[in-house]
Amino acid sequence: MQLNDLRPAEGSRKNRKRIGRGNSSGHGTTAGRGTKGQLSRSGGGKGAGFEGGQQPLAMRLPKLPGFTNHNRVEYAPVNVSRLEILYADGETVDAETLKAKGVIKHDYIPVKVLGDGELTKKLTVKVDKVSASAKAKIEAVGGRIEEC
C-alpha cells in the first residue's frame, strides 16, 4: 500500500451544498432562503445582542466601572526590612539614595516607608510618609524621621 492509495471510507465525506447555482442544482432561485422577508435579504437578520426590541444588556450597563480619583497620590513602598539589608548604621535614607541602590525607579515619586520586617540599625529617614509601625520600629532603635 502506498500513500497515494489511501482514500477516506465510503460515505464519510460529503460534498458541500452549492447554493444559488441554477435551478437544476436543486438550490437555485431563492437559494434555500425562502421568499421575501428580512432573512432572505443580503445582510438580513438581527445583529448580535439584539433582544427583540428590549434595551440590550450592553446598553443597560454603565460604560466603565467605578471612577478614577485624579488627585490620588501613588507612593513607592519601601519596607523596613529592605532598609535593614541595604543601609549601614547611621546612614541617611532618602529618595536619592534609594534610587542609587535600585530600590525605587524614580526619585521624583513620593516614598512611603512601611513596617514589614525588623530593624536593628540607627537610620535617619527623610521620606514623604512613614507608616505608624515603621515609625515605631525606627524610633525604637534610636533612628530619626524627617517627613518631607
mmCIF file of N, CA and C in Angstrom:
data_model
loop_
_atom_site.group_PDB
_atom_site.id
_atom_site.type_symbol
_atom_site.label_atom_id
_atom_site.label_comp_id
_atom_site.label_asym_id
_atom_site.label_seq_id
_atom_site.Cartn_x
_atom_site.Cartn_y
_atom_site.Cartn_z
ATOM 1 N N MET A 1 0.849 -1.201 0.000
ATOM 2 C CA MET A 1 0.000 0.000 0.000
ATOM 3 C C MET A 1 0.878 1.242 0.000
ATOM 4 N N GLN A 2 0.513 2.193 -0.822
ATOM 5 C CA GLN A 2 1.239 3.457 -0.922
ATOM 6 C C GLN A 2 0.366 4.585 -0.359
ATOM 7 N N LEU A 3 0.996 5.731 -0.061
ATOM 8 C CA LEU A 3 0.244 6.890 0.456
ATOM 9 C C LEU A 3 -0.804 7.349 -0.551
ATOM 10 N N ASN A 4 -0.478 7.217 -1.836
ATOM 11 C CA ASN A 4 -1.432 7.678 -2.845
ATOM 12 C C ASN A 4 -2.618 6.716 -3.004
ATOM 13 N N ASP A 5 -2.555 5.559 -2.367
ATOM 14 C CA ASP A 5 -3.675 4.615 -2.409
ATOM 15 C C ASP A 5 -4.704 4.894 -1.309
ATOM 16 N N LEU A 6 -4.323 5.711 -0.325
ATOM 17 C CA LEU A 6 -5.227 5.964 0.815
ATOM 18 C C LEU A 6 -6.427 6.784 0.371
ATOM 19 N N ARG A 7 -7.608 6.379 0.789
ATOM 20 C CA ARG A 7 -8.851 7.086 0.483
ATOM 21 C C ARG A 7 -9.719 7.085 1.739
ATOM 22 N N PRO A 8 -10.531 8.154 1.948
ATOM 23 C CA PRO A 8 -11.446 8.119 3.089
ATOM 24 C C PRO A 8 -12.482 7.016 2.905
ATOM 25 N N ALA A 9 -13.066 6.572 4.023
ATOM 26 C CA ALA A 9 -14.064 5.497 3.981
ATOM 27 C C ALA A 9 -15.258 5.942 3.139
ATOM 28 N N GLU A 10 -15.871 5.020 2.477
ATOM 29 C CA GLU A 10 -17.016 5.304 1.605
ATOM 30 C C GLU A 10 -18.148 5.928 2.417
ATOM 31 N N GLY A 11 -18.617 7.108 1.972
ATOM 32 C CA GLY A 11 -19.735 7.788 2.645
ATOM 33 C C GLY A 11 -19.337 8.674 3.822
ATOM 34 N N SER A 12 -18.023 8.713 4.171
ATOM 35 C CA SER A 12 -17.588 9.534 5.317
ATOM 36 C C SER A 12 -17.393 10.992 4.927
ATOM 37 N N ARG A 13 -17.197 11.269 3.660
ATOM 38 C CA ARG A 13 -17.018 12.643 3.201
ATOM 39 C C ARG A 13 -18.201 13.019 2.329
ATOM 40 N N LYS A 14 -18.734 14.226 2.552
ATOM 41 C CA LYS A 14 -19.931 14.652 1.846
ATOM 42 C C LYS A 14 -19.637 15.965 1.116
ATOM 43 N N ASN A 15 -20.071 16.116 -0.122
ATOM 44 C CA ASN A 15 -19.867 17.365 -0.854
ATOM 45 C C ASN A 15 -20.699 18.471 -0.228
ATOM 46 N N ARG A 16 -20.150 19.694 -0.216
ATOM 47 C CA ARG A 16 -20.895 20.811 0.355
ATOM 48 C C ARG A 16 -22.043 21.190 -0.571
ATOM 49 N N LYS A 17 -23.070 21.820 0.018
ATOM 50 C CA LYS A 17 -24.252 22.231 -0.732
ATOM 51 C C LYS A 17 -23.906 23.499 -1.516
ATOM 52 N N ARG A 18 -23.915 23.446 -2.839
ATOM 53 C CA ARG A 18 -23.582 24.599 -3.667
ATOM 54 C C ARG A 18 -24.875 25.361 -3.962
ATOM 55 N N ILE A 19 -25.047 26.466 -3.210
ATOM 56 C CA ILE A 19 -26.304 27.211 -3.237
ATOM 57 C C ILE A 19 -26.275 28.294 -4.314
ATOM 58 N N GLY A 20 -27.420 28.527 -4.943
ATOM 59 C CA GLY A 20 -27.558 29.615 -5.915
ATOM 60 C C GLY A 20 -26.810 29.381 -7.205
ATOM 61 N N ARG A 21 -26.765 28.129 -7.655
ATOM 62 C CA ARG A 21 -26.067 27.826 -8.899
ATOM 63 C C ARG A 21 -27.051 27.289 -9.951
ATOM 64 N N GLY A 22 -28.222 27.891 -10.004
ATOM 65 C CA GLY A 22 -29.211 27.500 -11.024
ATOM 66 C C GLY A 22 -30.222 26.502 -10.501
ATOM 67 N N ASN A 23 -31.380 26.477 -11.174
ATOM 68 C CA ASN A 23 -32.487 25.630 -10.714
ATOM 69 C C ASN A 23 -32.182 24.139 -10.835
ATOM 70 N N SER A 24 -31.353 23.751 -11.788
ATOM 71 C CA SER A 24 -31.052 22.334 -11.964
ATOM 72 C C SER A 24 -30.269 21.763 -10.783
ATOM 73 N N SER A 25 -29.609 22.646 -9.994
ATOM 74 C CA SER A 25 -28.855 22.185 -8.829
ATOM 75 C C SER A 25 -29.779 21.796 -7.688
ATOM 76 N N GLY A 26 -31.045 22.247 -7.756
ATOM 77 C CA GLY A 26 -31.982 21.988 -6.657
ATOM 78 C C GLY A 26 -31.938 23.063 -5.580
ATOM 79 N N HIS A 27 -30.968 23.970 -5.711
ATOM 80 C CA HIS A 27 -30.854 25.056 -4.705
ATOM 81 C C HIS A 27 -30.695 26.392 -5.408
ATOM 82 N N GLY A 28 -31.404 26.582 -6.507
ATOM 83 C CA GLY A 28 -31.303 27.830 -7.254
ATOM 84 C C GLY A 28 -32.359 28.823 -6.820
ATOM 85 N N THR A 29 -32.665 29.807 -7.635
ATOM 86 C CA THR A 29 -33.662 30.864 -7.418
ATOM 87 C C THR A 29 -33.488 31.544 -6.073
ATOM 88 N N THR A 30 -34.117 31.053 -5.011
ATOM 89 C CA THR A 30 -34.040 31.736 -3.702
ATOM 90 C C THR A 30 -32.916 31.181 -2.844
ATOM 91 N N ALA A 31 -32.200 30.182 -3.329
ATOM 92 C CA ALA A 31 -31.028 29.617 -2.655
ATOM 93 C C ALA A 31 -31.322 29.159 -1.237
ATOM 94 N N GLY A 32 -32.490 28.561 -1.035
ATOM 95 C CA GLY A 32 -32.820 27.990 0.270
ATOM 96 C C GLY A 32 -33.183 29.003 1.326
ATOM 97 N N ARG A 33 -33.409 30.290 0.912
ATOM 98 C CA ARG A 33 -33.717 31.335 1.893
ATOM 99 C C ARG A 33 -35.220 31.589 2.006
ATOM 100 N N GLY A 34 -36.017 30.918 1.234
ATOM 101 C CA GLY A 34 -37.457 31.189 1.253
ATOM 102 C C GLY A 34 -37.744 32.416 0.417
ATOM 103 N N THR A 35 -39.017 32.894 0.492
ATOM 104 C CA THR A 35 -39.390 34.043 -0.332
ATOM 105 C C THR A 35 -39.585 35.272 0.538
ATOM 106 N N LYS A 36 -39.007 36.362 0.160
ATOM 107 C CA LYS A 36 -39.140 37.669 0.824
ATOM 108 C C LYS A 36 -38.818 37.612 2.327
ATOM 109 N N GLY A 37 -38.820 38.777 2.930
ATOM 110 C CA GLY A 37 -38.606 38.875 4.372
ATOM 111 C C GLY A 37 -37.170 39.219 4.733
ATOM 112 N N GLN A 38 -37.000 39.564 5.995
ATOM 113 C CA GLN A 38 -35.701 40.042 6.496
ATOM 114 C C GLN A 38 -34.584 39.005 6.282
ATOM 115 N N LEU A 39 -34.875 37.743 6.555
ATOM 116 C CA LEU A 39 -33.830 36.722 6.472
ATOM 117 C C LEU A 39 -33.480 36.326 5.046
ATOM 118 N N SER A 40 -34.272 36.707 4.079
ATOM 119 C CA SER A 40 -33.952 36.374 2.696
ATOM 120 C C SER A 40 -33.002 37.394 2.088
ATOM 121 N N ARG A 41 -32.851 38.539 2.728
ATOM 122 C CA ARG A 41 -32.027 39.620 2.175
ATOM 123 C C ARG A 41 -30.555 39.434 2.512
ATOM 124 N N SER A 42 -29.743 40.046 1.671
ATOM 125 C CA SER A 42 -28.312 40.069 1.938
ATOM 126 C C SER A 42 -28.069 40.912 3.194
ATOM 127 N N GLY A 43 -27.327 40.379 4.151
ATOM 128 C CA GLY A 43 -27.067 41.101 5.398
ATOM 129 C C GLY A 43 -28.275 41.149 6.298
ATOM 130 N N GLY A 44 -29.297 40.348 5.984
ATOM 131 C CA GLY A 44 -30.532 40.373 6.774
ATOM 132 C C GLY A 44 -30.370 39.680 8.110
ATOM 133 N N GLY A 45 -31.376 39.785 8.947
ATOM 134 C CA GLY A 45 -31.357 39.198 10.285
ATOM 135 C C GLY A 45 -31.029 40.243 11.320
ATOM 136 N N LYS A 46 -31.169 39.847 12.569
ATOM 137 C CA LYS A 46 -30.900 40.777 13.671
ATOM 138 C C LYS A 46 -29.449 40.654 14.096
ATOM 139 N N GLY A 47 -28.878 41.742 14.524
ATOM 140 C CA GLY A 47 -27.478 41.746 14.923
ATOM 141 C C GLY A 47 -27.248 41.011 16.233
ATOM 142 N N ALA A 48 -25.989 40.730 16.504
ATOM 143 C CA ALA A 48 -25.615 40.089 17.762
ATOM 144 C C ALA A 48 -25.997 41.007 18.908
ATOM 145 N N GLY A 49 -26.612 40.455 19.926
ATOM 146 C CA GLY A 49 -27.013 41.247 21.086
ATOM 147 C C GLY A 49 -28.388 41.854 20.952
ATOM 148 N N PHE A 50 -29.087 41.612 19.840
ATOM 149 C CA PHE A 50 -30.455 42.133 19.688
ATOM 150 C C PHE A 50 -31.379 41.344 20.596
ATOM 151 N N GLU A 51 -32.223 42.065 21.354
ATOM 152 C CA GLU A 51 -33.077 41.406 22.349
ATOM 153 C C GLU A 51 -34.547 41.653 22.061
ATOM 154 N N GLY A 52 -34.941 41.566 20.796
ATOM 155 C CA GLY A 52 -36.353 41.682 20.449
ATOM 156 C C GLY A 52 -36.916 43.067 20.675
ATOM 157 N N GLY A 53 -36.111 44.101 20.581
ATOM 158 C CA GLY A 53 -36.591 45.461 20.772
ATOM 159 C C GLY A 53 -36.370 45.960 22.193
ATOM 160 N N GLN A 54 -36.150 45.041 23.125
ATOM 161 C CA GLN A 54 -35.813 45.431 24.507
ATOM 162 C C GLN A 54 -34.432 46.088 24.490
ATOM 163 N N GLN A 55 -34.181 47.003 25.418
ATOM 164 C CA GLN A 55 -32.873 47.663 25.503
ATOM 165 C C GLN A 55 -31.798 46.593 25.742
ATOM 166 N N PRO A 56 -30.817 46.448 24.852
ATOM 167 C CA PRO A 56 -29.813 45.390 25.005
ATOM 168 C C PRO A 56 -28.992 45.540 26.284
ATOM 169 N N LEU A 57 -28.525 44.414 26.777
ATOM 170 C CA LEU A 57 -27.755 44.381 28.026
ATOM 171 C C LEU A 57 -26.541 45.307 27.954
ATOM 172 N N ALA A 58 -25.840 45.294 26.822
ATOM 173 C CA ALA A 58 -24.632 46.109 26.663
ATOM 174 C C ALA A 58 -24.939 47.596 26.810
ATOM 175 N N MET A 59 -26.170 48.007 26.478
ATOM 176 C CA MET A 59 -26.533 49.421 26.597
ATOM 177 C C MET A 59 -27.106 49.742 27.974
ATOM 178 N N ARG A 60 -27.568 48.701 28.682
ATOM 179 C CA ARG A 60 -28.123 48.923 30.025
ATOM 180 C C ARG A 60 -27.025 49.092 31.072
ATOM 181 N N LEU A 61 -25.867 48.495 30.810
ATOM 182 C CA LEU A 61 -24.777 48.543 31.780
ATOM 183 C C LEU A 61 -23.988 49.843 31.646
ATOM 184 N N PRO A 62 -23.403 50.322 32.747
ATOM 185 C CA PRO A 62 -22.591 51.539 32.663
ATOM 186 C C PRO A 62 -21.349 51.302 31.805
ATOM 187 N N LYS A 63 -20.846 52.375 31.203
ATOM 188 C CA LYS A 63 -19.735 52.246 30.251
ATOM 189 C C LYS A 63 -18.456 51.775 30.931
ATOM 190 N N LEU A 64 -18.125 52.335 32.069
ATOM 191 C CA LEU A 64 -16.927 51.928 32.799
ATOM 192 C C LEU A 64 -17.274 51.753 34.275
ATOM 193 N N PRO A 65 -16.676 50.765 34.940
ATOM 194 C CA PRO A 65 -16.968 50.575 36.361
ATOM 195 C C PRO A 65 -16.249 51.623 37.218
ATOM 196 N N GLY A 66 -16.920 52.090 38.243
ATOM 197 C CA GLY A 66 -16.289 52.991 39.212
ATOM 198 C C GLY A 66 -15.828 54.303 38.622
ATOM 199 N N PHE A 67 -14.833 54.884 39.267
ATOM 200 C CA PHE A 67 -14.273 56.148 38.790
ATOM 201 C C PHE A 67 -12.814 56.204 39.188
ATOM 202 N N THR A 68 -12.075 57.109 38.591
ATOM 203 C CA THR A 68 -10.664 57.297 38.908
ATOM 204 C C THR A 68 -10.494 58.636 39.602
ATOM 205 N N ASN A 69 -9.927 58.588 40.798
ATOM 206 C CA ASN A 69 -9.650 59.810 41.532
ATOM 207 C C ASN A 69 -8.359 60.416 40.984
ATOM 208 N N HIS A 70 -8.467 61.545 40.303
ATOM 209 C CA HIS A 70 -7.301 62.156 39.668
ATOM 210 C C HIS A 70 -6.370 62.826 40.675
ATOM 211 N N ASN A 71 -6.824 62.967 41.917
ATOM 212 C CA ASN A 71 -5.993 63.588 42.946
ATOM 213 C C ASN A 71 -5.260 62.568 43.804
ATOM 214 N N ARG A 72 -5.425 61.272 43.484
ATOM 215 C CA ARG A 72 -4.783 60.211 44.261
ATOM 216 C C ARG A 72 -3.262 60.314 44.144
ATOM 217 N N VAL A 73 -2.581 60.120 45.262
ATOM 218 C CA VAL A 73 -1.118 60.157 45.271
ATOM 219 C C VAL A 73 -0.616 58.725 45.407
ATOM 220 N N GLU A 74 0.159 58.259 44.439
ATOM 221 C CA GLU A 74 0.733 56.912 44.468
ATOM 222 C C GLU A 74 2.127 56.993 45.085
ATOM 223 N N TYR A 75 2.338 56.233 46.164
ATOM 224 C CA TYR A 75 3.633 56.210 46.825
ATOM 225 C C TYR A 75 4.420 54.978 46.414
ATOM 226 N N ALA A 76 5.739 55.112 46.358
ATOM 227 C CA ALA A 76 6.605 53.960 46.130
ATOM 228 C C ALA A 76 6.845 53.321 47.497
ATOM 229 N N PRO A 77 6.373 52.080 47.716
ATOM 230 C CA PRO A 77 6.513 51.468 49.044
ATOM 231 C C PRO A 77 7.911 50.892 49.268
ATOM 232 N N VAL A 78 8.440 51.118 50.475
ATOM 233 C CA VAL A 78 9.729 50.551 50.863
ATOM 234 C C VAL A 78 9.577 50.019 52.273
ATOM 235 N N ASN A 79 9.878 48.736 52.480
ATOM 236 C CA ASN A 79 9.735 48.125 53.793
ATOM 237 C C ASN A 79 10.975 48.323 54.641
ATOM 238 N N VAL A 80 10.779 48.296 55.954
ATOM 239 C CA VAL A 80 11.859 48.446 56.931
ATOM 240 C C VAL A 80 12.895 47.339 56.736
ATOM 241 N N SER A 81 12.444 46.133 56.380
ATOM 242 C CA SER A 81 13.364 45.006 56.175
ATOM 243 C C SER A 81 14.351 45.306 55.042
ATOM 244 N N ARG A 82 13.904 46.033 54.031
ATOM 245 C CA ARG A 82 14.759 46.414 52.898
ATOM 246 C C ARG A 82 15.824 47.420 53.354
ATOM 247 N N LEU A 83 15.448 48.339 54.244
ATOM 248 C CA LEU A 83 16.397 49.324 54.771
ATOM 249 C C LEU A 83 17.475 48.632 55.610
ATOM 250 N N GLU A 84 17.054 47.602 56.358
ATOM 251 C CA GLU A 84 17.978 46.827 57.204
ATOM 252 C C GLU A 84 19.079 46.192 56.353
ATOM 253 N N ILE A 85 18.715 45.681 55.191
ATOM 254 C CA ILE A 85 19.666 44.987 54.312
ATOM 255 C C ILE A 85 20.601 45.982 53.610
ATOM 256 N N LEU A 86 20.036 47.087 53.101
ATOM 257 C CA LEU A 86 20.789 47.975 52.208
ATOM 258 C C LEU A 86 21.596 49.074 52.886
ATOM 259 N N TYR A 87 21.214 49.463 54.088
ATOM 260 C CA TYR A 87 21.866 50.613 54.721
ATOM 261 C C TYR A 87 22.699 50.198 55.925
ATOM 262 N N ALA A 88 23.811 50.934 56.119
ATOM 263 C CA ALA A 88 24.675 50.720 57.280
ATOM 264 C C ALA A 88 24.192 51.597 58.432
ATOM 265 N N ASP A 89 24.664 51.303 59.607
ATOM 266 C CA ASP A 89 24.274 52.053 60.804
ATOM 267 C C ASP A 89 24.673 53.524 60.660
ATOM 268 N N GLY A 90 23.724 54.435 60.929
ATOM 269 C CA GLY A 90 23.991 55.868 60.890
ATOM 270 C C GLY A 90 23.774 56.521 59.529
ATOM 271 N N GLU A 91 23.423 55.757 58.510
ATOM 272 C CA GLU A 91 23.208 56.321 57.174
ATOM 273 C C GLU A 91 21.874 57.046 57.078
ATOM 274 N N THR A 92 21.757 57.893 56.039
ATOM 275 C CA THR A 92 20.520 58.626 55.779
ATOM 276 C C THR A 92 19.763 57.972 54.626
ATOM 277 N N VAL A 93 18.460 57.765 54.852
ATOM 278 C CA VAL A 93 17.598 57.166 53.831
ATOM 279 C C VAL A 93 16.776 58.278 53.203
ATOM 280 N N ASP A 94 16.962 58.519 51.906
ATOM 281 C CA ASP A 94 16.124 59.474 51.190
ATOM 282 C C ASP A 94 15.923 58.978 49.755
ATOM 283 N N ALA A 95 15.132 59.711 48.973
ATOM 284 C CA ALA A 95 14.787 59.272 47.612
ATOM 285 C C ALA A 95 16.029 59.078 46.744
ATOM 286 N N GLU A 96 17.018 59.955 46.863
ATOM 287 C CA GLU A 96 18.223 59.863 46.036
ATOM 288 C C GLU A 96 19.005 58.586 46.333
ATOM 289 N N THR A 97 19.202 58.277 47.629
ATOM 290 C CA THR A 97 19.967 57.070 47.977
ATOM 291 C C THR A 97 19.170 55.804 47.647
ATOM 292 N N LEU A 98 17.864 55.864 47.796
ATOM 293 C CA LEU A 98 17.021 54.712 47.448
ATOM 294 C C LEU A 98 17.108 54.430 45.942
ATOM 295 N N LYS A 99 17.140 55.502 45.138
ATOM 296 C CA LYS A 99 17.250 55.341 43.687
ATOM 297 C C LYS A 99 18.638 54.812 43.326
ATOM 298 N N ALA A 100 19.658 55.323 43.988
ATOM 299 C CA ALA A 100 21.032 54.886 43.729
ATOM 300 C C ALA A 100 21.210 53.398 44.057
ATOM 301 N N LYS A 101 20.511 52.910 45.057
ATOM 302 C CA LYS A 101 20.610 51.500 45.460
ATOM 303 C C LYS A 101 19.648 50.607 44.683
ATOM 304 N N GLY A 102 18.830 51.215 43.793
ATOM 305 C CA GLY A 102 17.931 50.443 42.939
ATOM 306 C C GLY A 102 16.644 49.997 43.598
ATOM 307 N N VAL A 103 16.286 50.615 44.727
ATOM 308 C CA VAL A 103 15.047 50.245 45.427
ATOM 309 C C VAL A 103 13.847 50.852 44.723
ATOM 310 N N ILE A 104 13.989 52.109 44.308
ATOM 311 C CA ILE A 104 12.911 52.776 43.576
ATOM 312 C C ILE A 104 13.425 53.167 42.189
ATOM 313 N N LYS A 105 12.487 53.345 41.262
ATOM 314 C CA LYS A 105 12.854 53.626 39.873
ATOM 315 C C LYS A 105 13.157 55.107 39.654
ATOM 316 N N HIS A 106 12.318 55.972 40.235
ATOM 317 C CA HIS A 106 12.463 57.415 40.028
ATOM 318 C C HIS A 106 12.492 58.122 41.376
ATOM 319 N N ASP A 107 13.354 59.126 41.498
ATOM 320 C CA ASP A 107 13.437 59.827 42.785
ATOM 321 C C ASP A 107 12.404 60.939 42.928
ATOM 322 N N TYR A 108 11.612 61.190 41.854
ATOM 323 C CA TYR A 108 10.574 62.223 41.955
ATOM 324 C C TYR A 108 9.229 61.640 42.434
ATOM 325 N N ILE A 109 9.100 60.319 42.518
ATOM 326 C CA ILE A 109 7.871 59.698 43.030
ATOM 327 C C ILE A 109 7.951 59.683 44.555
ATOM 328 N N PRO A 110 6.865 60.095 45.248
ATOM 329 C CA PRO A 110 6.909 60.102 46.710
ATOM 330 C C PRO A 110 7.109 58.699 47.284
ATOM 331 N N VAL A 111 7.862 58.631 48.386
ATOM 332 C CA VAL A 111 8.227 57.352 49.002
ATOM 333 C C VAL A 111 7.525 57.212 50.349
ATOM 334 N N LYS A 112 7.038 55.996 50.627
ATOM 335 C CA LYS A 112 6.453 55.705 51.931
ATOM 336 C C LYS A 112 7.156 54.489 52.512
ATOM 337 N N VAL A 113 7.624 54.615 53.743
ATOM 338 C CA VAL A 113 8.281 53.509 54.424
ATOM 339 C C VAL A 113 7.220 52.743 55.199
ATOM 340 N N LEU A 114 7.189 51.421 54.971
ATOM 341 C CA LEU A 114 6.217 50.552 55.638
ATOM 342 C C LEU A 114 6.918 49.682 56.670
ATOM 343 N N GLY A 115 6.162 49.148 57.614
ATOM 344 C CA GLY A 115 6.745 48.478 58.780
ATOM 345 C C GLY A 115 6.954 46.986 58.698
ATOM 346 N N ASP A 116 7.041 46.388 57.503
ATOM 347 C CA ASP A 116 7.236 44.947 57.402
ATOM 348 C C ASP A 116 8.702 44.599 57.632
ATOM 349 N N GLY A 117 8.983 43.714 58.577
ATOM 350 C CA GLY A 117 10.347 43.289 58.863
ATOM 351 C C GLY A 117 10.875 43.914 60.145
ATOM 352 N N GLU A 118 12.148 43.624 60.436
ATOM 353 C CA GLU A 118 12.789 44.124 61.653
ATOM 354 C C GLU A 118 13.914 45.092 61.296
ATOM 355 N N LEU A 119 14.227 45.980 62.240
ATOM 356 C CA LEU A 119 15.290 46.964 62.036
ATOM 357 C C LEU A 119 16.174 46.999 63.271
ATOM 358 N N THR A 120 17.499 46.913 63.056
ATOM 359 C CA THR A 120 18.447 46.951 64.186
ATOM 360 C C THR A 120 19.415 48.124 64.064
ATOM 361 N N LYS A 121 19.387 48.816 62.908
ATOM 362 C CA LYS A 121 20.334 49.905 62.666
ATOM 363 C C LYS A 121 19.690 51.258 62.908
ATOM 364 N N LYS A 122 20.504 52.187 63.405
ATOM 365 C CA LYS A 122 20.042 53.548 63.655
ATOM 366 C C LYS A 122 20.146 54.340 62.355
ATOM 367 N N LEU A 123 18.991 54.697 61.773
ATOM 368 C CA LEU A 123 18.967 55.389 60.484
ATOM 369 C C LEU A 123 18.237 56.719 60.585
ATOM 370 N N THR A 124 18.628 57.659 59.719
ATOM 371 C CA THR A 124 17.889 58.909 59.574
ATOM 372 C C THR A 124 17.056 58.774 58.305
ATOM 373 N N VAL A 125 15.737 58.817 58.468
ATOM 374 C CA VAL A 125 14.827 58.584 57.344
ATOM 375 C C VAL A 125 14.201 59.900 56.909
ATOM 376 N N LYS A 126 14.501 60.330 55.666
ATOM 377 C CA LYS A 126 13.945 61.565 55.102
ATOM 378 C C LYS A 126 13.092 61.194 53.887
ATOM 379 N N VAL A 127 11.834 60.841 54.125
ATOM 380 C CA VAL A 127 10.927 60.448 53.038
ATOM 381 C C VAL A 127 9.604 61.200 53.174
ATOM 382 N N ASP A 128 8.685 60.959 52.227
ATOM 383 C CA ASP A 128 7.419 61.679 52.209
ATOM 384 C C ASP A 128 6.435 61.195 53.276
ATOM 385 N N LYS A 129 6.396 59.877 53.511
ATOM 386 C CA LYS A 129 5.478 59.326 54.515
ATOM 387 C C LYS A 129 6.100 58.121 55.188
ATOM 388 N N VAL A 130 5.688 57.891 56.435
ATOM 389 C CA VAL A 130 6.140 56.725 57.191
ATOM 390 C C VAL A 130 4.922 56.163 57.912
ATOM 391 N N SER A 131 4.718 54.837 57.812
ATOM 392 C CA SER A 131 3.578 54.221 58.499
ATOM 393 C C SER A 131 3.846 54.212 60.001
ATOM 394 N N ALA A 132 2.781 54.051 60.771
ATOM 395 C CA ALA A 132 2.896 54.087 62.237
ATOM 396 C C ALA A 132 3.798 52.972 62.747
ATOM 397 N N SER A 133 3.680 51.759 62.171
ATOM 398 C CA SER A 133 4.503 50.629 62.633
ATOM 399 C C SER A 133 5.971 50.850 62.272
ATOM 400 N N ALA A 134 6.231 51.421 61.104
ATOM 401 C CA ALA A 134 7.611 51.700 60.683
ATOM 402 C C ALA A 134 8.219 52.779 61.578
ATOM 403 N N LYS A 135 7.411 53.780 61.898
ATOM 404 C CA LYS A 135 7.875 54.874 62.768
ATOM 405 C C LYS A 135 8.280 54.324 64.133
ATOM 406 N N ALA A 136 7.469 53.433 64.672
ATOM 407 C CA ALA A 136 7.750 52.825 65.981
ATOM 408 C C ALA A 136 9.052 52.022 65.926
ATOM 409 N N LYS A 137 9.276 51.267 64.859
ATOM 410 C CA LYS A 137 10.474 50.430 64.735
ATOM 411 C C LYS A 137 11.730 51.276 64.553
ATOM 412 N N ILE A 138 11.619 52.357 63.767
ATOM 413 C CA ILE A 138 12.779 53.221 63.532
ATOM 414 C C ILE A 138 13.169 53.956 64.816
ATOM 415 N N GLU A 139 12.166 54.481 65.521
ATOM 416 C CA GLU A 139 12.440 55.217 66.756
ATOM 417 C C GLU A 139 12.868 54.306 67.891
ATOM 418 N N ALA A 140 12.438 53.032 67.870
ATOM 419 C CA ALA A 140 12.793 52.078 68.922
ATOM 420 C C ALA A 140 14.310 51.788 68.939
ATOM 421 N N VAL A 141 14.959 51.847 67.777
ATOM 422 C CA VAL A 141 16.400 51.602 67.701
ATOM 423 C C VAL A 141 17.208 52.886 67.738
ATOM 424 N N GLY A 142 16.525 54.018 67.968
ATOM 425 C CA GLY A 142 17.215 55.298 68.083
ATOM 426 C C GLY A 142 17.336 56.076 66.775
ATOM 427 N N GLY A 143 16.586 55.680 65.774
ATOM 428 C CA GLY A 143 16.616 56.379 64.496
ATOM 429 C C GLY A 143 15.802 57.659 64.521
ATOM 430 N N ARG A 144 15.950 58.469 63.442
ATOM 431 C CA ARG A 144 15.240 59.749 63.370
ATOM 432 C C ARG A 144 14.426 59.784 62.082
ATOM 433 N N ILE A 145 13.234 60.407 62.162
ATOM 434 C CA ILE A 145 12.371 60.509 60.990
ATOM 435 C C ILE A 145 12.144 61.973 60.661
ATOM 436 N N GLU A 146 12.387 62.329 59.387
ATOM 437 C CA GLU A 146 12.114 63.682 58.916
ATOM 438 C C GLU A 146 11.204 63.550 57.698
ATOM 439 N N GLU A 147 9.912 63.796 57.882
ATOM 440 C CA GLU A 147 8.979 63.701 56.764
ATOM 441 C C GLU A 147 9.055 64.987 55.942
ATOM 442 N N CYS A 148 9.211 64.832 54.613
ATOM 443 C CA CYS A 148 9.341 65.986 53.721
ATOM 444 C C CYS A 148 7.985 66.609 53.462
#
